[in-house]
Every structure is written in C-alpha cells, then in structure tokens.
Coordinates of C-alpha atoms and ligand atoms in Angstrom, one line a residue:
M20 CA 10.6 -4.3 35.8
E21 CA 12.5 -7.6 35.7
A22 CA 15.6 -7.6 33.5
N23 CA 15.6 -9.6 30.3
K24 CA 11.9 -10.5 30.3
K25 CA 11.5 -13.9 28.7
N26 CA 8.5 -15.5 27.2
R27 CA 7.8 -18.5 25.0
I28 CA 8.9 -16.7 21.8
T29 CA 12.2 -15.6 23.2
E30 CA 12.9 -19.0 24.7
I31 CA 12.0 -20.9 21.5
L32 CA 14.0 -18.6 19.2
G33 CA 16.9 -18.0 21.5
I34 CA 16.6 -14.2 21.3
K35 CA 16.3 -11.3 23.7
Y36 CA 13.2 -9.5 22.4
P37 CA 10.0 -11.1 21.0
I38 CA 10.3 -9.3 17.6
V39 CA 10.8 -10.8 14.2
Q40 CA 11.6 -8.8 11.1
G41 CA 9.6 -10.5 8.4
A42 CA 10.8 -11.6 5.0
M43 CA 10.4 -8.9 2.4
S44 CA 11.0 -9.5 -1.3
W45 CA 14.0 -7.4 -2.5
V46 CA 14.2 -5.2 0.6
T47 CA 16.3 -7.3 3.0
N48 CA 20.0 -8.2 3.0
A49 CA 22.6 -9.6 5.3
E50 CA 23.3 -6.2 6.9
L51 CA 19.7 -5.6 7.9
V52 CA 19.2 -9.2 9.2
A53 CA 22.4 -9.1 11.2
A54 CA 21.5 -5.7 12.6
V55 CA 18.1 -7.0 13.8
S56 CA 19.6 -10.1 15.3
N57 CA 22.4 -8.2 16.9
A58 CA 19.9 -5.8 18.4
G59 CA 18.1 -8.7 20.2
G60 CA 15.3 -9.5 17.6
L61 CA 15.2 -12.1 14.9
G62 CA 16.3 -10.9 11.4
M63 CA 15.0 -12.8 8.4
L64 CA 16.3 -12.9 4.8
G65 CA 13.6 -12.5 2.2
P66 CA 13.5 -13.5 -1.5
H67 CA 16.3 -11.8 -3.5
A68 CA 18.0 -10.7 -0.3
G69 CA 21.0 -8.6 -1.0
Q70 CA 20.5 -8.6 -4.8
K71 CA 20.2 -5.9 -7.4
T72 CA 19.3 -8.0 -10.4
S73 CA 16.8 -10.7 -11.2
P74 CA 18.2 -14.2 -11.1
T75 CA 18.3 -16.1 -14.5
S76 CA 18.2 -19.6 -13.1
F77 CA 17.2 -21.6 -10.1
Q78 CA 20.9 -22.4 -9.5
E79 CA 21.6 -18.7 -9.3
I80 CA 18.8 -18.3 -6.7
T81 CA 20.3 -21.0 -4.5
D82 CA 23.9 -19.8 -5.0
R83 CA 22.9 -16.3 -4.0
L84 CA 20.9 -17.4 -1.0
R85 CA 23.8 -19.5 0.3
K86 CA 26.2 -16.6 -0.1
E87 CA 23.8 -14.2 1.7
I88 CA 23.3 -16.7 4.5
R89 CA 27.1 -16.9 5.0
K90 CA 27.3 -13.2 4.9
V91 CA 24.8 -12.9 7.8
K92 CA 26.8 -15.5 9.7
S93 CA 29.9 -13.3 9.2
L94 CA 28.1 -10.3 10.7
T95 CA 26.4 -12.0 13.7
D96 CA 26.6 -15.1 15.9
K97 CA 22.9 -14.7 16.8
P98 CA 20.1 -16.7 15.3
F99 CA 18.3 -15.5 12.2
A100 CA 15.7 -16.9 9.9
V101 CA 15.1 -17.7 6.2
P102 CA 11.9 -18.7 4.5
V103 CA 11.7 -22.1 2.8
V104 CA 9.2 -20.8 0.3
I105 CA 11.0 -18.3 -1.8
S106 CA 8.9 -18.5 -5.0
N107 CA 5.4 -19.6 -5.9
D108 CA 6.9 -22.7 -7.5
L109 CA 7.0 -25.3 -4.8
T110 CA 8.7 -28.0 -6.9
D111 CA 12.1 -27.0 -5.6
I112 CA 11.2 -26.6 -2.0
D113 CA 13.2 -29.7 -0.9
T114 CA 16.3 -28.3 -2.5
I115 CA 15.9 -25.0 -0.5
A116 CA 15.1 -27.0 2.7
N117 CA 18.3 -29.0 2.3
L118 CA 20.3 -25.9 1.7
L119 CA 19.0 -24.3 4.9
I120 CA 19.7 -27.4 6.9
E121 CA 23.3 -27.6 5.4
E122 CA 23.9 -23.9 6.2
D123 CA 22.7 -24.6 9.8
V124 CA 19.9 -21.9 9.7
K125 CA 18.3 -22.0 13.2
V126 CA 14.8 -20.7 12.3
I127 CA 12.8 -21.3 9.2
L128 CA 9.7 -19.4 8.0
V129 CA 7.0 -21.6 6.5
N130 CA 4.6 -19.6 4.4
G131 CA 1.4 -21.5 4.7
I132 CA 0.0 -22.0 1.3
E133 CA -3.3 -23.9 0.8
N134 CA -3.2 -27.3 -0.8
F135 CA 0.4 -28.1 0.1
D136 CA 1.2 -30.4 3.0
F137 CA 4.1 -29.0 5.0
E138 CA 4.0 -31.9 7.6
P139 CA 7.0 -33.9 6.2
L140 CA 9.1 -30.7 5.9
V141 CA 8.3 -29.5 9.4
K142 CA 9.2 -32.9 10.8
K143 CA 12.5 -32.9 8.9
F144 CA 13.3 -29.5 10.3
K145 CA 12.4 -30.7 13.8
D146 CA 14.7 -33.7 13.4
H147 CA 17.5 -31.2 12.8
N148 CA 16.5 -29.1 15.8
I149 CA 15.4 -26.2 13.6
K150 CA 12.5 -24.1 14.8
T151 CA 9.6 -23.3 12.5
I152 CA 7.5 -20.2 12.3
Y153 CA 4.3 -20.7 10.3
R154 CA 2.6 -17.8 8.6
A155 CA -0.5 -18.6 6.6
L156 CA -1.1 -16.4 3.7
N157 CA -4.8 -16.4 4.5
P158 CA -5.0 -17.0 8.3
S159 CA -7.9 -19.0 9.6
V160 CA -8.7 -21.1 12.7
E161 CA -8.6 -24.2 10.5
N162 CA -5.0 -23.6 9.2
A163 CA -3.9 -22.5 12.6
L164 CA -5.0 -25.9 14.0
Y165 CA -3.4 -27.6 11.1
A166 CA -0.1 -25.8 11.8
E167 CA -0.3 -26.8 15.4
R168 CA -1.0 -30.4 14.6
I169 CA 2.0 -30.7 12.2
G170 CA 4.3 -29.5 14.9
V171 CA 5.3 -25.9 14.1
D172 CA 6.8 -24.0 17.0
I173 CA 5.3 -20.5 16.4
L174 CA 2.3 -19.2 14.5
V175 CA 1.9 -15.7 13.0
A176 CA -1.6 -14.2 12.8
T177 CA -1.5 -11.7 10.0
G178 CA -4.1 -9.0 9.7
F179 CA -5.2 -7.1 6.5
D180 CA -3.2 -4.1 7.7
E181 CA 0.0 -5.7 6.6
G182 CA 2.3 -4.6 3.8
G183 CA 3.0 -6.8 0.7
T184 CA 0.6 -9.6 -0.2
V185 CA -2.4 -9.2 2.1
P186 CA -4.8 -12.0 3.3
D187 CA -7.9 -12.7 1.1
K188 CA -10.3 -12.0 3.9
I189 CA -10.5 -8.3 5.0
I190 CA -9.9 -9.0 8.7
G191 CA -7.7 -6.4 10.5
T192 CA -4.9 -7.3 12.9
F193 CA -7.1 -6.4 15.9
S194 CA -9.6 -9.1 14.9
I195 CA -7.3 -11.9 13.7
V196 CA -4.8 -11.9 16.6
P197 CA -7.3 -12.9 19.3
M198 CA -9.1 -15.3 16.9
I199 CA -5.9 -17.3 16.3
S200 CA -4.5 -16.9 19.8
D201 CA -7.7 -18.4 21.2
A202 CA -7.6 -21.3 18.9
V203 CA -4.2 -22.8 19.6
H204 CA -1.8 -23.6 22.5
I205 CA 1.4 -22.7 20.7
P206 CA 2.6 -19.1 20.9
V207 CA 1.3 -16.6 18.3
M208 CA 3.0 -13.5 16.9
A209 CA 1.0 -10.6 15.5
A210 CA 1.7 -9.1 12.1
G211 CA 0.2 -6.2 10.2
G212 CA 0.5 -2.5 10.8
I213 CA 2.7 -2.7 13.9
A214 CA 5.0 0.2 13.9
D215 CA 5.1 1.8 17.3
I216 CA 5.0 0.8 21.0
R217 CA 1.3 1.3 21.3
A218 CA 0.7 -1.3 18.6
V219 CA 3.1 -3.7 20.3
R220 CA 1.2 -3.3 23.6
A221 CA -2.1 -3.7 21.8
A222 CA -0.9 -6.9 20.1
M223 CA 0.2 -8.4 23.4
A224 CA -3.1 -7.4 25.0
L225 CA -4.9 -9.3 22.3
G226 CA -3.1 -12.5 23.0
A227 CA 0.1 -12.3 20.9
E228 CA 3.4 -13.2 22.5
G229 CA 5.5 -11.5 19.9
I230 CA 5.6 -9.0 17.0
F231 CA 6.2 -9.9 13.4
A232 CA 6.9 -6.7 11.4
G233 CA 7.9 -5.7 7.9
T234 CA 7.2 -2.1 6.9
V235 CA 8.7 -0.5 10.0
F236 CA 12.0 -2.2 9.1
I237 CA 12.1 -0.6 5.7
A238 CA 12.5 2.9 7.1
T239 CA 15.8 2.0 8.8
E240 CA 19.3 3.0 7.9
E241 CA 20.4 -0.6 7.3
N242 CA 17.5 -1.5 4.9
P243 CA 18.6 -1.7 1.2
A244 CA 15.4 0.1 0.0
A245 CA 16.0 3.3 -2.0
E246 CA 16.4 6.4 0.1
N247 CA 13.5 8.2 -1.6
V248 CA 11.2 5.2 -0.7
K249 CA 12.2 5.5 3.0
Q250 CA 11.4 9.2 2.9
L251 CA 8.0 8.5 1.2
I252 CA 7.2 6.1 4.0
V253 CA 7.9 8.9 6.6
D254 CA 5.9 11.4 4.6
H255 CA 2.7 9.4 4.1
T256 CA 0.0 8.0 6.3
A257 CA -2.4 5.1 5.9
S258 CA -5.1 7.3 4.5
D259 CA -2.9 8.2 1.5
L260 CA -2.5 4.5 0.4
L261 CA -4.0 3.3 -2.9
I262 CA -5.6 -0.2 -2.7
F263 CA -6.4 -2.3 -5.8
R264 CA -7.4 -5.8 -6.7
T265 CA -4.7 -8.3 -7.9
N266 CA -3.7 -11.9 -7.2
P267 CA -4.0 -13.4 -4.8
A268 CA -6.2 -10.7 -3.2
Y269 CA -5.3 -7.0 -2.9
Y270 CA -2.3 -4.8 -2.7
R271 CA -1.8 -1.3 -1.3
S272 CA 0.8 1.2 -2.3
I273 CA 2.0 4.6 -1.6
P274 CA 0.7 6.7 -4.5
T275 CA 3.2 6.6 -7.4
P276 CA 2.5 7.1 -11.1
Y277 CA 2.8 3.3 -11.6
S278 CA 0.5 2.4 -8.7
H279 CA -2.1 4.9 -10.1
E280 CA -1.9 2.8 -13.4
L281 CA -2.6 -0.4 -11.4
L282 CA -5.5 1.3 -9.6
A283 CA -6.9 2.6 -13.0
M284 CA -6.8 -1.0 -14.3
D285 CA -8.8 -2.1 -11.3
E286 CA -11.3 0.7 -11.7
R287 CA -12.0 0.0 -15.4
G288 CA -12.7 -3.6 -14.5
D289 CA -9.5 -5.4 -15.6
T290 CA -9.2 -8.9 -14.2
R291 CA -7.1 -9.8 -11.2
D292 CA -4.9 -11.8 -13.6
Q293 CA -4.3 -8.8 -15.8
I294 CA -3.3 -6.6 -13.0
A295 CA -1.1 -9.3 -11.4
S296 CA 0.6 -10.0 -14.7
K297 CA 1.5 -6.3 -15.1
M298 CA 2.8 -5.8 -11.5
Y299 CA 4.7 -9.0 -11.2
G300 CA 5.7 -9.3 -14.8
E301 CA 7.2 -5.8 -14.8
Q302 CA 8.9 -6.4 -11.4
G303 CA 7.1 -3.4 -10.0
L304 CA 8.2 -4.1 -6.4
K305 CA 11.9 -4.2 -7.3
A306 CA 11.6 -1.1 -9.5
G307 CA 9.7 0.9 -6.9
M308 CA 11.2 -0.2 -3.7
L309 CA 14.7 -1.2 -4.4
D310 CA 15.5 1.1 -7.4
G311 CA 13.3 3.9 -6.2
D312 CA 11.8 4.4 -9.7
I313 CA 8.2 5.6 -8.9
N314 CA 7.3 5.6 -12.6
K315 CA 8.0 1.9 -13.0
G316 CA 7.1 0.6 -9.6
Y317 CA 4.9 0.5 -6.6
I318 CA 5.7 0.9 -2.9
T319 CA 3.8 -1.7 -0.9
V320 CA 3.6 -0.9 2.9
G321 CA 1.3 -1.6 5.8
N322 CA -1.1 0.7 7.5
G323 CA 1.4 1.3 10.3
I324 CA 3.2 3.9 8.1
S325 CA 1.2 6.6 9.9
Y326 CA 3.4 6.1 12.9
I327 CA 6.8 6.0 11.1
K328 CA 8.2 9.5 11.7
N329 CA 11.9 9.1 10.8
I330 CA 14.5 6.8 9.3
R331 CA 16.4 5.2 12.2
P332 CA 19.1 2.7 13.0
V333 CA 17.6 -0.8 13.6
K334 CA 18.9 -0.9 17.1
E335 CA 17.1 2.3 18.1
L336 CA 13.9 1.1 16.5
I337 CA 14.0 -2.3 18.3
E338 CA 14.8 -0.7 21.7
D339 CA 11.9 1.6 21.2
L340 CA 9.4 -1.1 20.2
M341 CA 10.6 -3.5 22.9
Y342 CA 10.9 -1.0 25.7
D343 CA 8.6 -3.2 27.9
F344 CA 10.8 -6.2 27.5
N345 CA 13.8 -4.8 29.4
Ligands
FMN426 C1 7.7 -4.8 0.7 C2 7.2 -6.0 1.3 C3 7.5 -7.2 0.8 C4 7.2 -8.4 1.4 N1 7.5 -9.6 0.8 C5 7.3 -10.8 1.5 C6 7.8 -12.0 1.0 O1 8.5 -12.0 -0.1 N2 7.5 -13.1 1.7 C7 6.8 -13.1 2.8 O2 6.6 -14.2 3.4 N3 6.3 -12.0 3.3 C8 6.5 -10.8 2.7 N4 6.1 -9.6 3.2 C9 5.3 -9.6 4.4 C10 6.2 -9.4 5.7 O3 7.0 -10.5 5.9 C11 5.3 -9.2 6.9 O4 4.5 -10.2 7.1 C12 4.5 -7.9 6.8 O5 5.3 -6.9 6.3 C13 3.9 -7.5 8.2 O6 3.1 -6.4 8.1 P1 3.7 -4.8 8.2 O7 4.4 -4.6 6.9 O8 2.5 -4.0 8.4 O9 4.6 -4.8 9.4 C14 6.4 -8.4 2.6 C15 6.1 -7.2 3.1 C16 6.5 -6.0 2.6 C17 6.1 -4.7 3.2

C-alpha cells in the first residue's frame, strides 16, 4: 500500500488521515483536540470546550474560547478546527468569526442552519485562507447544493445514527452519504455511527472521502467526559438506547434515571417544547456526560457504541480507524 495516502480531504485540511473529531458540547477540550491533530486527524473544539461551569455572559464565552484555542496551539502545531456557531443565538456570529480569524484558526465548522445565509461568512473565511466544513443540521440535496454554491470546501453528510442532535428526517448514514456525495462535486465526509474500521470502509465505499465522528472520541483517555460515562459507552450497545422526541427532532441516550424521565414525558404526550425545555434548561448533557451524574443528566451517543469495546488513547483509536490510509 502506498505510504501516506492522500485524498482531497487530507489535502484541503493539511492533515495525514481523513478523519475529523466533531464538535461536542461540554465533552471536548484542548488536550483531546491536540491529541487528535497530533495523531494525524483534525481535532475540533466544541461549545464549552475545557469548561466545568456554565458561562454567565457572552464575554465569558469568548474569553474562554480564546484561551482554549491558545491552549490547543501550545499543545500542537498541527491544524485544528472550531465551530463558528457555538449557540443557537446567531446575533453574535460575527464576533466569533472575527475571534477565530484573529486567532488564526485554520479550519472552521459551519453548522448549516435553515434560514441563515452563511455566504458572506464563508467568503470572509476564504479571504483569510481559512477552510470551511459545512455540516447541515438536516442534510438534504438542496442544502448540499447551497453549501457548494457559497464556496464551502468540505461537506458533511450526517445520518440519523449520530449522537447529539439528530437530523429531523430519519435517514440513516448508509442512505444519506451516497445521496449527498452524488449531488455535489466537493468532497463529502460521513458522520453518524462510525466507530470501527468496517464503518470507515463502508462510508468510503458509499462515496465519502473522510470520516466525521463524535461518540467514538468520547471513550478515549484524553476526553474530559466522566469516567463512568466512558464505561457506560463500552458496556452498552445501540439496542439499549432510549429515543425520545424533543427539539429540534429527537435525542437518544444511554438509559439513565434522567433519560427515563425524558422518555416518560414523550410517552405521556408532552410537547417537544416541554421536553426540550427540561433537558436543555436543566443542562442535562453537562450533568450527565461531563459530571457523570446519571440522576440529573442524559448520555447522548450514536449507534456506533455497539462497536466501542474499550477506552483507548486517541492515537491508538485513529491508527486503528485509519489503517487503510497508511
Ligand atoms: C455528546 C455530543 C455532543 C455533541 N454536540 C455537538 C455540538 O455542540 N455541535 C455540533 O456541531 N455537533 C455536536 N455533536 C455532533 C458531532 O459533532 C458529530 O456530528 C456526531 O457525534 C457524529 O456522530 P457519531 O457520534 O455517531 O460519531 C455532538 C455529538 C455528541 C455525541
């Protein structure tokens, strides 16, 4: 096999292996991101990266983000990524964009949200020679063509198998990846349920040129998630997961007393707004995943947990998933 296999993703991002560790609220930090980038992938800070407490102001959010970016830079000289959308409130997006440009972040994730035109932002990033990865919350051929038209460098096709906020249409990774790959000329990465080399190979066979993964990076030594959460990921399979309605669509969680409460709300007919207001209002993700408090939180993961058998160092995981790219 040829050494250092390159493809469009590795060329665009300036990395060795076509694998990106996706943003994850509360469960990323500078150490994880640097470990991914040092291992040849692309690490990505998520919302609240490296934090243990909720911010009390927007100023605090930006101060913390700047500090965490600088920490990544002290741990690696390799490229890494940061999302420009770090809350549902898009009024401050220009401030975040300017911060990322000032801090010389090389790759930016654009979370494709409907009814917001990202074209001026993407153009601004391009003018600063920053690469953009566009991941629509609800992937479709229409928004893939839109992303291509506004000049993003890489698209992510996310299937319903993913952890965190899932797309509104119940289209699995196996179905969405070829659909989006066929529609555009720019390279596509596959996301949702990818946690072992078979899934990597399948994604590539379906037209993806890279892997965009979250859950599999939670069960790593460098991830800031609570140790009991990592073990729960190892101990469960996709068939154990609870799934319930919320905003914007659905959520799945490893069974915890708290996630059973959310499921019960769904089963008794509470509205999506009611369920969302409990889980987001009570900071269920932070409580469950970062603090490891299963009575106060949920543990959202993708369907790939069936294939996660141990908690490993990031480097070992990446070398395993990217075996074919050596
Ligand atoms: C715990 C958790 C939190 C997440 N939070 C975010 C987030 O804040 N922003 C975002 O763009 N994606 C978020 N995601 C989605 C990931 O970036 C990625 O798309 C997804 O994890 C891929 O699916 P997988 O988990 O099956 O690998 C989150 C995923 C998980 C598991």
